Structures are given as structure tokens and as C-alpha cells.
Coordinates of C-alpha atoms in Angstrom, one line a residue:
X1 CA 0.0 0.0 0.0
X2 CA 1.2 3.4 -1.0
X3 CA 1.1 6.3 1.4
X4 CA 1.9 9.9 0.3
X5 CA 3.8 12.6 1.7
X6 CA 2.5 15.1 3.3
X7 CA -0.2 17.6 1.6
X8 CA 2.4 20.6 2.2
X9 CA 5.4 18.7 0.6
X10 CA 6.0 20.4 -3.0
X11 CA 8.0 18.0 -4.9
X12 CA 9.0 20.9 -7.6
X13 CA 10.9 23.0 -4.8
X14 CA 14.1 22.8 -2.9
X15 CA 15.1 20.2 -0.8
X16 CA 15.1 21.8 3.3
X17 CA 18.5 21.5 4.3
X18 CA 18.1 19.5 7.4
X19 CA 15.0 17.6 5.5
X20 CA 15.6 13.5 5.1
X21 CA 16.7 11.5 2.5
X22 CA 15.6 13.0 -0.9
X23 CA 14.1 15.7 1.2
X24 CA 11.2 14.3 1.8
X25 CA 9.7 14.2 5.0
X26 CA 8.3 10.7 5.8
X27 CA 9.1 9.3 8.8
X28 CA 9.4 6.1 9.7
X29 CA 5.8 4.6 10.2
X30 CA 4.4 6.2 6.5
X31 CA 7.6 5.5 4.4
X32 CA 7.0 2.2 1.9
X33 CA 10.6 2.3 1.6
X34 CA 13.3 1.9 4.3
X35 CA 16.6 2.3 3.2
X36 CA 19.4 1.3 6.5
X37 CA 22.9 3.1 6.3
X38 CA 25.9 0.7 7.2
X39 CA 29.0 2.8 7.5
X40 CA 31.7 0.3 8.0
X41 CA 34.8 0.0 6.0
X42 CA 36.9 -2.5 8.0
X43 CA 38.3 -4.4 5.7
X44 CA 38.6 -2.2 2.4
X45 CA 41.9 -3.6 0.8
X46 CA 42.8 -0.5 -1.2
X47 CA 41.7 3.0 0.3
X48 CA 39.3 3.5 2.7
X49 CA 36.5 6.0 2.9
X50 CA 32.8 4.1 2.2
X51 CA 32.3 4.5 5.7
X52 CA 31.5 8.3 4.8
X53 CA 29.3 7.1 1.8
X54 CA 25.6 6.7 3.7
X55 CA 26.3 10.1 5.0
X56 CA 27.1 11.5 1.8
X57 CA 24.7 9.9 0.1
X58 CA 21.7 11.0 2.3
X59 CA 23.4 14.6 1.8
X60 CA 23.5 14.5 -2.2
X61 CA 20.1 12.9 -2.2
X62 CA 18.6 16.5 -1.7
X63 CA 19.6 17.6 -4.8
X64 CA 18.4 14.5 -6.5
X65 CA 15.0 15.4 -9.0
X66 CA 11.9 13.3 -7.9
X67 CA 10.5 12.4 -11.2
X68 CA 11.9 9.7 -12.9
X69 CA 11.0 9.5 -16.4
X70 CA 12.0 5.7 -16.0
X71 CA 10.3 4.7 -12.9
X72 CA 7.8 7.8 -12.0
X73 CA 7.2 9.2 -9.1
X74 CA 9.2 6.8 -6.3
X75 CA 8.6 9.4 -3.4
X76 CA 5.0 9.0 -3.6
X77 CA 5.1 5.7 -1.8
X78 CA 7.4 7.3 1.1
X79 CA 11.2 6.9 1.6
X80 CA 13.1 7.3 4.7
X81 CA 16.7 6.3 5.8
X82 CA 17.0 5.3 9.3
X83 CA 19.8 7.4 11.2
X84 CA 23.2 6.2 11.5
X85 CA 23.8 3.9 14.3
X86 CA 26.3 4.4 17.0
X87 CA 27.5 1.3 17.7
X88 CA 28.2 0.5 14.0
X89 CA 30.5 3.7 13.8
X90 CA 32.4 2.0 16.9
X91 CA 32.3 -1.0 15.2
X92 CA 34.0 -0.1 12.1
X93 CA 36.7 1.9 14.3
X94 CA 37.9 -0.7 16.9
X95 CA 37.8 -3.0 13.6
X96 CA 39.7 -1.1 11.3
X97 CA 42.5 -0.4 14.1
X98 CA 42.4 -4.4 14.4
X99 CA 42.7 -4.6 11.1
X100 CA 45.3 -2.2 9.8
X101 CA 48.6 -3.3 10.8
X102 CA 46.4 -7.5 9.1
X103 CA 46.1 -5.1 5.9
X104 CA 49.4 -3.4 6.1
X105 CA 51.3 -7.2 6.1
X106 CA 49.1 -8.6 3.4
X107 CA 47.6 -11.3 5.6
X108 CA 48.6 -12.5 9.2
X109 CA 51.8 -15.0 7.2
X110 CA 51.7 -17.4 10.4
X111 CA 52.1 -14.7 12.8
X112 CA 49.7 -15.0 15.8
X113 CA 49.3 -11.3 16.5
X114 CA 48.4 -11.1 13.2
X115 CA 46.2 -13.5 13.3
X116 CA 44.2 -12.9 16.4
X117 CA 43.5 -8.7 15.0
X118 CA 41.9 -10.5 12.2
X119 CA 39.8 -12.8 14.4
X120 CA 38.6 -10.0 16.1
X121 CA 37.3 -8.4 12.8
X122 CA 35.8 -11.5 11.8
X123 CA 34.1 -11.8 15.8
X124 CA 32.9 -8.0 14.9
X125 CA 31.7 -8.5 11.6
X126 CA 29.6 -12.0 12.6
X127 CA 28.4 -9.0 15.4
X128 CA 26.7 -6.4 12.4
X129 CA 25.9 -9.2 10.1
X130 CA 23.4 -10.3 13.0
X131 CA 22.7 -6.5 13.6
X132 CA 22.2 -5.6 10.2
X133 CA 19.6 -9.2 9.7
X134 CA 17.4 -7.8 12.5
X135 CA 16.9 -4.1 11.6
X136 CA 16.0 -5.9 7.8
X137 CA 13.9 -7.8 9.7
X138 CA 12.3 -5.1 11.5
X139 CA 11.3 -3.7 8.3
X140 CA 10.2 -6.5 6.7
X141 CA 8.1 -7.4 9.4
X142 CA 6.3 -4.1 8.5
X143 CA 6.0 -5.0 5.1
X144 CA 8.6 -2.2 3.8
X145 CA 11.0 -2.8 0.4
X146 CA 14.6 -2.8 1.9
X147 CA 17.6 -1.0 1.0
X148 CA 20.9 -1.0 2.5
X149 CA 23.9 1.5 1.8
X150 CA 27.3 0.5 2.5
X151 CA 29.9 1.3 3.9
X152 CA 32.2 -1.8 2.4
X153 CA 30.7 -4.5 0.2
X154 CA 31.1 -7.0 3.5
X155 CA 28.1 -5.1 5.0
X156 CA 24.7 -6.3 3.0
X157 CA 25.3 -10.0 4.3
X158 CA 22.9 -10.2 7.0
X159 CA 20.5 -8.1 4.8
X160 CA 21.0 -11.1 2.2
X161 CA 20.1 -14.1 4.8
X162 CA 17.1 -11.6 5.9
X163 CA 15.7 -11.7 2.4
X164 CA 16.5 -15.3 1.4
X165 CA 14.7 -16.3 4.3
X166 CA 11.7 -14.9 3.4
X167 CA 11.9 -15.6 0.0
X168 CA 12.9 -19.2 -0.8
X169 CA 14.9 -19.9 -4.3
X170 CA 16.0 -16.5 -4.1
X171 CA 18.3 -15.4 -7.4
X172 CA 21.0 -12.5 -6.6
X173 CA 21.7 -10.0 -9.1
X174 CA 25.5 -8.9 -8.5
X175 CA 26.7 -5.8 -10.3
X176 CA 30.0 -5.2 -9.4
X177 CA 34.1 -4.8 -11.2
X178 CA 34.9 -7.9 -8.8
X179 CA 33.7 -11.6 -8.5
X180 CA 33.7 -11.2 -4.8
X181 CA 34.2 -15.0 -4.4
X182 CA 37.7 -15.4 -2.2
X183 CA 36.8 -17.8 0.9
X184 CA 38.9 -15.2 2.7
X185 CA 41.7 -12.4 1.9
X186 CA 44.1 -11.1 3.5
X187 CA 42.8 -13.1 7.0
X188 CA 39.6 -11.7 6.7
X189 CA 36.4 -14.4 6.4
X190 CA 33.8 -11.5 6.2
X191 CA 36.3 -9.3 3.9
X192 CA 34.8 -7.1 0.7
X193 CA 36.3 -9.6 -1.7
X194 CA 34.4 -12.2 0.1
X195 CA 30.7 -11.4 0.0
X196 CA 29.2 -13.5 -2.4
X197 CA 31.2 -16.3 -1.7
X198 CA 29.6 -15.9 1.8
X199 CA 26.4 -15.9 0.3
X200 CA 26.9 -18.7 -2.1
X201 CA 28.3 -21.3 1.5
X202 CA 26.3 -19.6 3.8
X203 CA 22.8 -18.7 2.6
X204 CA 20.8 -22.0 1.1
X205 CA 18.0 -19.8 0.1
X206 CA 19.9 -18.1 -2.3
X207 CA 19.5 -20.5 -6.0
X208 CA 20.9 -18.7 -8.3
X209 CA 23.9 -16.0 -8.6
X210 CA 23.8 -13.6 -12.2
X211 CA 26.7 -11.2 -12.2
X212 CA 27.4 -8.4 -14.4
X213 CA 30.6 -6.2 -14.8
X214 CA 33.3 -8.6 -13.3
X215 CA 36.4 -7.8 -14.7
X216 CA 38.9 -8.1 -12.0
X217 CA 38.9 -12.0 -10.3
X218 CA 41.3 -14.6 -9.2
X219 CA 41.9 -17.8 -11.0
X220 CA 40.4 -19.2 -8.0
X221 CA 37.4 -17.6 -8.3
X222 CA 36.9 -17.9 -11.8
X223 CA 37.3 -22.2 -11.4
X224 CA 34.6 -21.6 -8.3
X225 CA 32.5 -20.2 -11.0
X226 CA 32.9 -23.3 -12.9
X227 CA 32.6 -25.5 -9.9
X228 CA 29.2 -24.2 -9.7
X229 CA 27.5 -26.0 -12.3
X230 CA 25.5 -22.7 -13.2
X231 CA 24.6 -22.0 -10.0
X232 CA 26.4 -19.0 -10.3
X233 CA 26.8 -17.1 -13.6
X234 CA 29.0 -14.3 -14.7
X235 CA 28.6 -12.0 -17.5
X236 CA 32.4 -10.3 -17.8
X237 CA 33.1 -7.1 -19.0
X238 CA 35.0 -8.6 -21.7
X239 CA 31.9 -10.1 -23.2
X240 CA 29.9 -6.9 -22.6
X241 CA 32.7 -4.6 -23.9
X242 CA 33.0 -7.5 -27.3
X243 CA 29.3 -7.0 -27.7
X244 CA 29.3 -3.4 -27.7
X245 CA 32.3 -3.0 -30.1
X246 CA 31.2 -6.0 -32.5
X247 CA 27.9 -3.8 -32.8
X248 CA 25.4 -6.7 -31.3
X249 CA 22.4 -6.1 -29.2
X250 CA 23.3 -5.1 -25.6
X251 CA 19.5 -5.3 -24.5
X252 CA 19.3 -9.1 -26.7
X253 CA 22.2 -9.8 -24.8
X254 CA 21.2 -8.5 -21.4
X255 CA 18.1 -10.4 -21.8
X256 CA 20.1 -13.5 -22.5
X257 CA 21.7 -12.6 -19.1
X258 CA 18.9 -12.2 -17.3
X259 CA 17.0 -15.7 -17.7
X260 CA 18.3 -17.7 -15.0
X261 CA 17.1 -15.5 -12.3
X262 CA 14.3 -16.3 -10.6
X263 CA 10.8 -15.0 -10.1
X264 CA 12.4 -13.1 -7.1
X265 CA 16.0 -11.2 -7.2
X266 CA 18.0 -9.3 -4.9
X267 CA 20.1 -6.6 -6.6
X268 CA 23.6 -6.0 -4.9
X269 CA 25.1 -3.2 -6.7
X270 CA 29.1 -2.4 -6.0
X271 CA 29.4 1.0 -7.7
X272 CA 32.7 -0.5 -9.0
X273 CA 30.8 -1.9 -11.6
X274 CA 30.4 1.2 -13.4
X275 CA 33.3 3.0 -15.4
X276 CA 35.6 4.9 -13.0
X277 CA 34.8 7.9 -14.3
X278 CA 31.1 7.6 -12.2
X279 CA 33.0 6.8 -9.2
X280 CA 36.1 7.7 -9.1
X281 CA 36.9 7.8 -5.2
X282 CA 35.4 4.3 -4.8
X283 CA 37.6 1.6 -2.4
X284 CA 39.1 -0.5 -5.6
X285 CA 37.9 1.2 -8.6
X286 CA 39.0 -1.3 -12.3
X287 CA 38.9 0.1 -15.7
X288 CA 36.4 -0.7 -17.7
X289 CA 32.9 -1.1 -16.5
X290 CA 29.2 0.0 -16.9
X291 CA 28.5 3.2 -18.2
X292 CA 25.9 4.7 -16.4
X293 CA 22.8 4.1 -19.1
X294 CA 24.5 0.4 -19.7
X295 CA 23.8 0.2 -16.0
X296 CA 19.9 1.7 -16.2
X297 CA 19.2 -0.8 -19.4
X298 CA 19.9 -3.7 -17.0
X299 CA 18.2 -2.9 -14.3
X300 CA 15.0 -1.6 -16.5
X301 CA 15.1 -4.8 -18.5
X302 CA 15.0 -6.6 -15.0
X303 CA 12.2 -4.8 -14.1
X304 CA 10.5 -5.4 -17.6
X305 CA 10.9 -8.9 -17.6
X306 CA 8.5 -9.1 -14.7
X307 CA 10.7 -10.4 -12.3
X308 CA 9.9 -8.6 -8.8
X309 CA 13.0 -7.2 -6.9
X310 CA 12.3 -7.8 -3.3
X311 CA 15.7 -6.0 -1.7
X312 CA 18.6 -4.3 -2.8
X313 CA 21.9 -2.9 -1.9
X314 CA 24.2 0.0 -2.5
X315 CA 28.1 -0.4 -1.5
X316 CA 31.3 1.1 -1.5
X317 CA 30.4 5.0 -1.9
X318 CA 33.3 7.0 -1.3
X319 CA 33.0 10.8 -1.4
X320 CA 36.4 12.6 -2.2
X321 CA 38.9 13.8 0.4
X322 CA 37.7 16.6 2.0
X323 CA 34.2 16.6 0.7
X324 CA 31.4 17.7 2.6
X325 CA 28.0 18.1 2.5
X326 CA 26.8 15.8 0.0
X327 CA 29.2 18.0 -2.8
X328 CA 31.4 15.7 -4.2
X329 CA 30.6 13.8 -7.7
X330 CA 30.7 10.0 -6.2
X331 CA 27.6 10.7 -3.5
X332 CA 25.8 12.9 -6.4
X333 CA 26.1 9.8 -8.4
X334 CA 25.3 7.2 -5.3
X335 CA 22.3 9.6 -4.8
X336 CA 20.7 9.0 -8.2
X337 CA 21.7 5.2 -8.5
X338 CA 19.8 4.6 -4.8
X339 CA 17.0 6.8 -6.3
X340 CA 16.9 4.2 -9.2
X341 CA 17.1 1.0 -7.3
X342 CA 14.2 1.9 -5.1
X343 CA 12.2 3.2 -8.5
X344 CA 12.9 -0.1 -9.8
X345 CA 12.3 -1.8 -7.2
X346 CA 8.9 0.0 -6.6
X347 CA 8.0 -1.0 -10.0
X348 CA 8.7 -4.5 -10.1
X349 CA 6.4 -4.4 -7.3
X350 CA 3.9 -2.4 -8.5

């Protein structure tokens, strides 16, 4: 059921600066759409800084244009972003002190310092994957379409089992520049590089895997891709990038893509995917990529093919040094692709 924003709320004017996400003004009870901010970076392998990205994301969000000639009007059915959590922030800083000096050495190389920091992220992180499951919970419970915005791309795990338990056979939708499919790296079991791996030993509900703009991976990975027998299948950017410059059909081929998914898919959305150029401050950002309407086509052609999106994610935002207030070109960006997922997922629903 849809509930609208207040009578007063003009859609057409500027965003109040201390307004909520998107500027609307839904709270909590009204919103069809809760959207959960998870800034922890732990484990980022490369340079840190998604931890700032739900913050900077809310921010941008107020410059974001409601209507979206692909999706409508998403604000009509409420949106609201919960506040950022205190003892996630605390979280993410006693783990990230564990585990720099892991990160710093490359791994813990038989050293049982080492090796004991990175336990302690692991303990940590087993910690917010059960926190971040409940608050999903919470809003499923009340019958909301859930969000998440990283932080790192360790956070949506618990977010993930949420969903899959509801939602038997569940298919995963994984846009993203890496496979994400290391048992472990550098020490770390819940690491970014790790997620779907996670998902694909940990999570029975989830039956199917389809992943789209992989174009850095392991040898390792790539033969657990095989091992799979089809449970989980990737689209490379190679193959994209050969189909774009051979002239072929990118929305034949997405199509193509899309048919193993089930009735039901979770989109989990690493804004690595896209071409460096959209995010150019992200944790481990790969040349190549989605641009950004390569990156809309998908997603719409999800949409179209009736498939309902029950959940999504958003990771590994990372607003430039030094910027502030929601001004920097990777949270304007973030802003408009979180705008997007909830329209689509709205829509699927619809």
C-alpha cells in the first residue's frame, strides 16, 4: 500500500536542508521504503573512505530530482533512511584499528598477533551481520522494500540471509568490477572480496547467482564459478565490452543474461561496476565497466521482464577527500543510482 507525503510537501521546490533522505519528510511509520545506512569499512583492501558514503549519500540525495522519467514518481510511496547507528560507527573503528597493521602485512603470514587482530574483525563482523539481519527484519516485518547502503561490500550480508529467508529460491543480481568470491583475503572471512562467496556457503536460500561487470577475479574464483554447475553465472566485461564494439544487441544480450534468475532477485550493486569515471573515489575502482545508461538498461530490462526485486543494496560510496555536504561527484552519483534501485524496485512491485 502506498502512502503519500504530506499535503504541504512540493515536490518541484528545494530540498530543506536539514530535511531526510531525498528531502522528503516521511518518517518512519508512513515510508514504503526503508533504506538502512551501514558505515563500516573494516576491511577495504585499497583506500578507505565508504564509511562516509551513507552520509554523503543522504546529503546528495537532496539535490536528487523526484521524477523519474523511468520509474515515475518513487517518493509518492514514502522513503526514509533510518539514522546512522552508533555502535556501528564504533564498530568499524575498533575493527579497522584491528585490522590495519592485518592489511598493512598482506595477511597474518603465520604470525599470531596477526592473526588474532583479524579474528577480532571476523568476531565483529559475525556481530553487524546479526545487527544488520534484525533491523532488515524489523522492516520486513512491516512489510517495507529494503535498502541497504554500504559502507564496504562485507556489509549487506545479513541483509542477504534476511531476504533469502523470506523468500525461498531466491536469485542474486550482482553488479560489481569484482567476483567477490575469495573464501577469505588477506585473513579476513567476512572481507569485501568475500561477500558473495559468503552468500553462495552460507545462505541456502539463495539458488541462483547472475553477475554483471566482473572484470577483475582470481583464477580461483573464476574455477569456483565453474565449480558451480550454473549456480552461479557471470557475465564479464569482456563479453559486454566484445558485444558493444562488434555492434550486437546489448538489450538481446542483457536479456540473455537475465533468464536464469528467478521469479524473485535481490540486486547487490558495488558502484565498482560502473566505469571509473562515475566513481572515481570508490575503495578499488577497475577500468572498464558500466556506463551509467548500460547500467539503467539492466536494471530496467529486470524490471520489464517481470521479475519482482524484493531488496537491494548500494556499496562502497566514497566521497572525495575533503568533501562535505553531500558535494562531491561519487555521493551525487550514489544519490541517483539509490533513487533508481528503489524506483525499480517499486515498479517491479507495482
Amino acid at each position: 500500500m502506498k502512502s503519500a507525503p504530506s499535503m504541504k510537501f512540493d515536490p518541484n521546490a528545494a530540498a530543506a536542508p536539514e530535511s531526510g533522505l531525498f528531502g522528503l519528510p516521511d518518517d518512519q511509520q508512513s515510508a514504503r521504503v526503508h533504506v538502512l545506512g551501514v558505515p563500516f569499512d573494516a576491511t577495504t583492501s585499497f583506500r578507505k573512505g565508504t564509511a562516509r558514503g551513507p552520509e554523503a549519500i543522504r546529503a546528495a540525495s537532496r539535490q536528487v530530482d523526484l521524477y523519474d522519467p523511468l520509474n515515475g514518481r518513487p517518493y509518492e510511496a514514502g522513503i526514509w533512511m533510518a539514522p546512522l547507528d552508533a555502535k556501528v560507527v564504533a564498530w568499524n573503528d575498533e575493527a579497522s584499528r584491528a585490522a590495519e597493521p592485518v592489511i598493512a602485512a598482506g595477511g597474518v603470514e603465520g604470525d599470531a598477533k596477526l592473526r588474532k587482530a583479524a579474528e577480532r574483525v571476523d568476531t565483529i563482523q559475525v556481530e553487524l551481520n546479526r545487527w544488520v539481519e534484525e533491523r532488515t527484519n524489523e522492516s520486513l516485518d512491516q512489510g517495507k522494500l529494503c535498502g541497504l547502503v554500504g559502507g564496504d561490500h562485507s556489509t549487506p550480508f545479513g541483509a542477504i540471509q534476511a531476504h533469502a529467508t523470506r523468500y525461498p529460491e531466491l536469485g542474486i543480481l550482482h553488479i560489481d568490477a569484482h567476483a567477490d568470491l575469495r573464501p577469505a583475503y588477506e585473513g579476513f572471512t567476512w572481507s569485501h572480496a568475500s561477500i558473495l562467496r559468503n552468500v553462495a556457503e552460507r545462505i541456502g536460500g539463495v539458488a541462483r547467482i547472475v553477475q554483471v561487470g566482473v572484470r577483475d577475479f582470481s583464477e580461483e574464483e573464476r574455477d569456483f564459478i565453474v565449480a558451480s554447475r550454473g549456480r552461479i553465472q557471470t557475465l564479464f566485461d569482456l563479453d559486454w565490452a566484445d558485444a558493444r564494439h562488434s555492434g550486437h544487441n546489448l538489450k538481446a544480450l542483457v536479456r540473455r543474461t537475465l533468464v536464469p534468475l528467478p521469479e524473485t532477485v535481490y540486486v547487490t550493486f558495488d558502484v565498482d561496476g560502473l566505469e571509473p569515471a562515475l566513481c572515481p573515489n570508490t575503495g578499488t575502482p577497475v577500468p572498464g565497466g558500466l556506463g551509467w545508461n548500460e547500467a539503467m538498461l539492466l536494471l530496467d530490462e529486470l524490471v520489464r521482464s517481470g521479475r519482482r526485486v524484493v531488496g537491494f543494496d548500494l556499496n562502497e560510496v566514497a566521497p572525495a577527500p575533503g568533501s562535505t555536504d553531500g558535494a562531491g561527484w561519487d555521493e551525487n552519483v550514489g544519490a541517483r543510482l539509490l533513487y533508481r534501485l528503489i524506483g525499480f524496485g517499486l515498479r517491479s512491485q507495482a
